[in-house]
């Protein structure tokens, strides 16, 4: 009977392999198609997903898969692998080297293990529930910045930014004026990792998909941070709304998001 170490070994092996594959393809010719006006998918996304899914299916044929592009099992099982084969596709399609591979393993409805690989920096992030978060094998921890005014934050914008009023722009303005800076790097998985590693002090985003956040939110929790929804309540990877922080500035982030909501109503 395999255990979590066996799952982790396969997850790490294939995250690295997929990451190396997309990196090798970066400056080659690949086709790009559109899932929406600004929502791209490249051949590299699809190839990485095939690599990951075929390896996991071979190793664990009874496990379910929820992957961004093509493989979404409808069966509900004890184990579900949640896969973003290439997080940061817009960057990738433009040759901007900020992207990652993200794989989370949900066991009985809870994310218990995750890996995020940044092939450009050769940084492999792993987290196991209750056992910490690591980058290339070394333990990582969130920052100790105590005030929003001294913080560096990250966010992202949803693909329906051109048509939906819930586009995060008012939140962005509010935080830009209350922090040392807000970065929009283009890979939510790497934003979570940067909070976990103490590079960013906080990150918020709405309309995330489970594959954007499954591994990342565990990474932050296991690095000693706090992860909630926009009201400070426990998050769900299926609800899309996340604040991930070092814990110390968490309530200050919640307060700003709530003040933006009140301003919208007044
Ligand atoms: C996107 C990235 C981006 C975030 C978007 C995601 P994709 O994922 O994580 O940073 O702002 O919400 O959809 O499409 O590159 O896998
Ligand atoms: Ca993604
Ligand atoms: Ca993706």
Short mmCIF file of C-alpha atoms and ligand atoms in Angstrom, two decimals:
data_model
loop_
_atom_site.label_atom_id
_atom_site.label_comp_id
_atom_site.label_asym_id
_atom_site.label_seq_id
_atom_site.Cartn_x
_atom_site.Cartn_y
_atom_site.Cartn_z
CA UNK A 1 0.00 0.00 0.00
CA UNK A 2 1.72 3.26 -1.09
CA UNK A 3 1.91 6.11 1.40
CA UNK A 4 2.36 9.88 1.15
CA UNK A 5 6.11 9.56 0.53
CA UNK A 6 5.39 7.41 -2.53
CA UNK A 7 2.88 9.97 -3.82
CA UNK A 8 5.37 12.77 -3.14
CA UNK A 9 8.17 11.00 -5.01
CA UNK A 10 6.05 10.66 -8.14
CA UNK A 11 4.68 14.22 -7.84
CA UNK A 12 8.16 15.72 -7.49
CA UNK A 13 9.59 13.65 -10.32
CA UNK A 14 6.88 14.67 -12.75
CA UNK A 15 6.67 18.34 -11.68
CA UNK A 16 10.38 18.66 -12.45
CA UNK A 17 10.09 16.78 -15.71
CA UNK A 18 7.14 18.90 -16.87
CA UNK A 19 8.91 22.10 -15.76
CA UNK A 20 12.05 21.18 -17.66
CA UNK A 21 9.95 20.37 -20.71
CA UNK A 22 8.19 23.75 -20.77
CA UNK A 23 11.46 25.57 -20.13
CA UNK A 24 13.10 23.75 -23.04
CA UNK A 25 10.13 24.73 -25.25
CA UNK A 26 10.22 28.41 -24.18
CA UNK A 27 12.18 29.77 -27.08
CA UNK A 28 10.94 27.31 -29.68
CA UNK A 29 7.95 27.70 -31.97
CA UNK A 30 4.72 26.64 -30.33
CA UNK A 31 1.12 27.33 -31.21
CA UNK A 32 -1.05 29.52 -29.02
CA UNK A 33 -4.83 29.33 -28.93
CA UNK A 34 -7.45 31.27 -27.03
CA UNK A 35 -9.80 30.02 -24.30
CA UNK A 36 -11.09 33.60 -23.93
CA UNK A 37 -10.15 37.10 -25.15
CA UNK A 38 -7.05 37.21 -22.91
CA UNK A 39 -7.01 33.58 -21.73
CA UNK A 40 -4.33 31.73 -23.68
CA UNK A 41 -3.26 28.13 -23.93
CA UNK A 42 -0.05 27.04 -25.60
CA UNK A 43 1.08 23.69 -26.94
CA UNK A 44 3.47 23.57 -23.98
CA UNK A 45 0.55 23.65 -21.50
CA UNK A 46 -1.02 20.67 -23.24
CA UNK A 47 2.23 18.72 -23.51
CA UNK A 48 3.07 19.30 -19.85
CA UNK A 49 -0.40 18.17 -18.82
CA UNK A 50 -0.07 14.96 -20.86
CA UNK A 51 3.31 14.21 -19.25
CA UNK A 52 1.96 14.73 -15.74
CA UNK A 53 -1.35 12.94 -16.17
CA UNK A 54 0.10 9.90 -17.91
CA UNK A 55 2.74 9.46 -15.17
CA UNK A 56 0.21 9.79 -12.34
CA UNK A 57 -2.32 7.49 -14.03
CA UNK A 58 0.40 4.88 -14.53
CA UNK A 59 1.58 5.07 -10.91
CA UNK A 60 -1.85 5.43 -9.26
CA UNK A 61 -4.55 4.21 -11.64
CA UNK A 62 -7.38 4.49 -9.10
CA UNK A 63 -6.69 8.15 -8.24
CA UNK A 64 -8.83 10.96 -9.69
CA UNK A 65 -7.32 13.83 -11.72
CA UNK A 66 -8.43 17.45 -11.91
CA UNK A 67 -6.15 19.16 -14.43
CA UNK A 68 -6.68 22.56 -16.02
CA UNK A 69 -6.70 21.80 -19.70
CA UNK A 70 -8.22 18.43 -20.61
CA UNK A 71 -8.33 15.87 -17.82
CA UNK A 72 -11.15 16.34 -15.36
CA UNK A 73 -12.33 13.07 -13.84
CA UNK A 74 -15.90 13.12 -12.69
CA UNK A 75 -15.39 10.20 -10.31
CA UNK A 76 -15.03 11.13 -6.68
CA UNK A 77 -12.40 9.17 -4.85
CA UNK A 78 -10.23 9.33 -1.79
CA UNK A 79 -7.33 10.74 -3.82
CA UNK A 80 -7.45 13.59 -6.30
CA UNK A 81 -4.44 15.15 -8.03
CA UNK A 82 -5.05 18.83 -8.81
CA UNK A 83 -2.77 19.96 -11.61
CA UNK A 84 -1.81 23.25 -13.24
CA UNK A 85 0.62 22.09 -15.92
CA UNK A 86 1.79 25.64 -16.64
CA UNK A 87 0.84 28.46 -14.30
CA UNK A 88 1.75 31.73 -15.93
CA UNK A 89 0.73 30.96 -19.50
CA UNK A 90 0.39 34.60 -20.56
CA UNK A 91 3.96 35.25 -19.42
CA UNK A 92 5.09 32.08 -21.16
CA UNK A 93 3.40 32.92 -24.45
CA UNK A 94 5.21 36.27 -24.46
CA UNK A 95 8.58 34.78 -23.48
CA UNK A 96 8.53 36.43 -20.03
CA UNK A 97 10.25 33.85 -17.82
CA UNK A 98 7.92 33.68 -14.81
CA UNK A 99 5.90 30.46 -14.75
CA UNK A 100 5.61 27.21 -12.84
CA UNK A 101 4.12 23.75 -12.62
CA UNK A 102 1.77 23.18 -9.69
CA UNK A 103 0.48 19.85 -8.37
CA UNK A 104 -1.56 19.33 -5.21
CA UNK A 105 -2.80 16.05 -3.77
CA UNK A 106 -6.17 16.09 -2.08
CA UNK A 107 -6.88 13.16 0.21
CA UNK A 108 -10.45 12.73 1.48
CA UNK A 109 -11.30 16.31 0.47
CA UNK A 110 -8.27 18.01 2.02
CA UNK A 111 -5.04 19.09 0.31
CA UNK A 112 -2.37 17.10 2.13
CA UNK A 113 0.64 17.54 -0.11
CA UNK A 114 1.83 19.89 -2.86
CA UNK A 115 4.70 20.71 -5.18
CA UNK A 116 5.38 23.84 -7.22
CA UNK A 117 8.36 23.92 -9.56
CA UNK A 118 9.86 27.08 -10.99
CA UNK A 119 12.11 25.75 -13.76
CA UNK A 120 13.64 29.15 -14.54
CA UNK A 121 15.17 29.48 -11.07
CA UNK A 122 15.33 25.70 -10.51
CA UNK A 123 13.31 26.19 -7.32
CA UNK A 124 11.32 23.19 -6.16
CA UNK A 125 8.79 24.00 -3.45
CA UNK A 126 7.13 21.21 -1.49
CA UNK A 127 4.74 21.11 1.44
CA UNK A 128 3.18 18.31 3.42
CA UNK A 129 0.38 19.02 5.88
CA UNK A 130 1.79 19.13 9.40
CA UNK A 131 5.38 18.69 8.23
CA UNK A 132 6.44 22.11 6.89
CA UNK A 133 7.26 23.77 3.58
CA UNK A 134 10.56 23.55 1.75
CA UNK A 135 12.44 25.06 -1.17
CA UNK A 136 15.02 22.71 -2.66
CA UNK A 137 14.91 20.76 0.59
CA UNK A 138 15.50 23.71 2.97
CA UNK A 139 12.68 24.78 5.29
CA UNK A 140 11.02 28.08 4.36
CA UNK A 141 9.15 30.56 6.55
CA UNK A 142 6.93 33.57 6.05
CA UNK A 143 8.26 37.08 6.73
CA UNK A 144 8.09 39.01 10.00
CA UNK A 145 6.82 42.32 8.60
CA UNK A 146 4.17 43.63 10.99
CA UNK A 147 2.49 46.47 9.18
CA UNK A 148 0.78 46.78 5.84
CA UNK A 149 2.66 50.04 5.25
CA UNK A 150 5.98 48.16 5.33
CA UNK A 151 4.77 45.24 3.24
CA UNK A 152 5.37 44.05 -0.31
CA UNK A 153 2.23 42.46 -1.71
CA UNK A 154 1.18 40.48 -4.77
CA UNK A 155 -2.05 40.00 -6.64
CA UNK A 156 -3.46 38.96 -9.99
CA UNK A 157 -6.46 39.76 -12.17
CA UNK A 158 -9.14 37.45 -13.52
CA UNK A 159 -9.48 36.62 -17.22
CA UNK A 160 -12.87 38.40 -17.33
CA UNK A 161 -11.22 41.71 -16.32
CA UNK A 162 -12.55 43.44 -19.46
CA UNK A 163 -16.19 42.59 -18.82
CA UNK A 164 -16.76 41.91 -15.11
CA UNK A 165 -17.00 44.62 -12.44
CA UNK A 166 -15.46 42.11 -9.99
CA UNK A 167 -12.07 42.65 -11.58
CA UNK A 168 -9.88 43.44 -8.53
CA UNK A 169 -8.89 46.89 -9.83
CA UNK A 170 -10.36 48.81 -6.88
CA UNK A 171 -8.63 46.46 -4.43
CA UNK A 172 -5.37 46.94 -6.32
CA UNK A 173 -5.62 50.75 -6.01
CA UNK A 174 -6.36 50.51 -2.28
CA UNK A 175 -3.35 48.31 -1.55
CA UNK A 176 -1.03 50.25 -3.88
CA UNK A 177 -1.62 53.31 -1.69
CA UNK A 178 -1.21 51.45 1.63
CA UNK A 179 1.87 49.24 1.06
CA UNK A 180 5.41 49.50 -0.25
CA UNK A 181 4.26 47.97 -3.51
CA UNK A 182 1.96 45.50 -5.22
CA UNK A 183 3.42 43.09 -7.76
CA UNK A 184 1.50 41.31 -10.52
CA UNK A 185 3.87 38.52 -11.48
CA UNK A 186 1.43 36.37 -13.47
CA UNK A 187 1.75 33.00 -11.70
CA UNK A 188 -0.50 32.63 -8.68
CA UNK A 189 1.33 29.45 -7.64
CA UNK A 190 4.61 31.40 -7.50
CA UNK A 191 2.89 34.24 -5.61
CA UNK A 192 1.93 31.75 -2.89
CA UNK A 193 5.51 30.41 -2.87
CA UNK A 194 6.91 33.93 -2.53
CA UNK A 195 4.71 34.51 0.54
CA UNK A 196 5.78 31.13 1.94
CA UNK A 197 9.44 32.03 1.42
CA UNK A 198 9.07 35.49 3.00
CA UNK A 199 9.67 37.38 -0.25
CA UNK A 200 6.16 38.80 -0.30
CA UNK A 201 4.33 39.60 2.93
CA UNK A 202 0.88 39.03 1.49
CA UNK A 203 -1.06 38.01 -1.60
CA UNK A 204 -4.73 38.20 -2.48
CA UNK A 205 -6.66 37.18 -5.56
CA UNK A 206 -10.22 36.31 -6.57
CA UNK A 207 -11.65 33.87 -9.12
CA UNK A 208 -8.73 31.47 -8.79
CA UNK A 209 -9.29 27.90 -9.93
CA UNK A 210 -8.42 24.90 -7.73
CA UNK A 211 -5.33 24.17 -9.83
CA UNK A 212 -4.00 27.73 -9.27
CA UNK A 213 -4.12 27.43 -5.49
CA UNK A 214 -4.23 23.81 -4.24
CA UNK A 215 -0.48 23.40 -3.70
CA UNK A 216 0.15 27.10 -3.04
CA UNK A 217 -2.20 27.57 -0.13
CA UNK A 218 -0.76 24.55 1.67
CA UNK A 219 2.73 25.98 1.02
CA UNK A 220 1.85 29.20 2.89
CA UNK A 221 0.11 27.44 5.77
CA UNK A 222 3.04 25.08 6.21
CA UNK A 223 5.52 27.98 6.10
CA UNK A 224 3.74 29.45 9.14
CA UNK A 225 1.45 31.86 7.28
CA UNK A 226 -2.29 32.41 7.33
CA UNK A 227 -4.65 31.66 4.45
CA UNK A 228 -8.31 32.71 4.41
CA UNK A 229 -11.04 33.99 2.16
CA UNK A 230 -11.64 37.77 1.89
CA UNK A 231 -13.58 37.75 5.19
CA UNK A 232 -10.90 36.04 7.21
CA UNK A 233 -12.75 32.72 7.08
CA UNK A 234 -11.22 29.33 6.18
CA UNK A 235 -10.68 29.18 2.42
CA UNK A 236 -11.85 26.60 -0.07
CA UNK A 237 -9.85 25.85 -3.19
CA UNK A 238 -13.22 25.62 -4.96
CA UNK A 239 -14.36 29.12 -3.91
CA UNK A 240 -11.63 31.08 -5.69
CA UNK A 241 -11.02 33.83 -3.13
CA UNK A 242 -7.73 33.87 -1.24
CA UNK A 243 -5.69 35.99 1.12
CA UNK A 244 -2.34 34.43 1.95
CA UNK A 245 -0.04 36.31 4.30
CA UNK A 246 2.61 36.10 6.96
CA UNK A 247 -0.23 36.17 9.52
CA UNK A 248 0.96 39.41 11.10
CA UNK A 249 -0.63 41.67 8.47
CA UNK A 250 -3.54 39.37 7.70
CA UNK A 251 -6.26 41.31 9.52
CA UNK A 252 -4.99 44.55 7.93
CA UNK A 253 -5.51 42.98 4.50
CA UNK A 254 -9.01 41.79 5.43
CA UNK A 255 -9.84 45.30 6.71
CA UNK A 256 -8.75 46.95 3.44
CA UNK A 257 -10.75 44.48 1.32
CA UNK A 258 -13.82 45.04 3.51
CA UNK A 259 -13.41 48.83 3.30
CA UNK A 260 -13.29 48.60 -0.51
CA UNK A 261 -16.59 46.67 -0.42
CA UNK A 262 -18.19 49.33 1.80
CA UNK A 263 -16.93 52.10 -0.50
CA UNK A 264 -18.53 50.32 -3.48
CA UNK A 265 -21.88 50.37 -1.69
CA UNK A 266 -21.72 54.02 -0.58
C1 LIG B 1 -3.22 32.37 -14.08
C2 LIG B 1 -2.07 32.88 -13.26
C3 LIG B 1 -2.25 34.33 -12.91
C4 LIG B 1 -3.54 34.58 -12.21
C5 LIG B 1 -4.71 34.04 -13.01
C6 LIG B 1 -4.48 32.56 -13.30
P1 LIG B 1 -2.72 30.42 -15.86
O1 LIG B 1 -3.08 30.99 -14.38
O2 LIG B 1 -1.94 32.14 -12.07
O3 LIG B 1 -1.23 34.81 -12.07
O4 LIG B 1 -3.70 35.96 -12.02
O5 LIG B 1 -5.87 34.20 -12.22
O6 LIG B 1 -5.58 32.06 -14.03
O7 LIG B 1 -3.89 30.69 -16.74
O8 LIG B 1 -1.49 31.09 -16.30
O9 LIG B 1 -2.54 28.96 -15.56
CA1 LIG B 2 -3.08 28.82 -13.33
CA1 LIG B 3 -2.33 26.95 -16.45
#
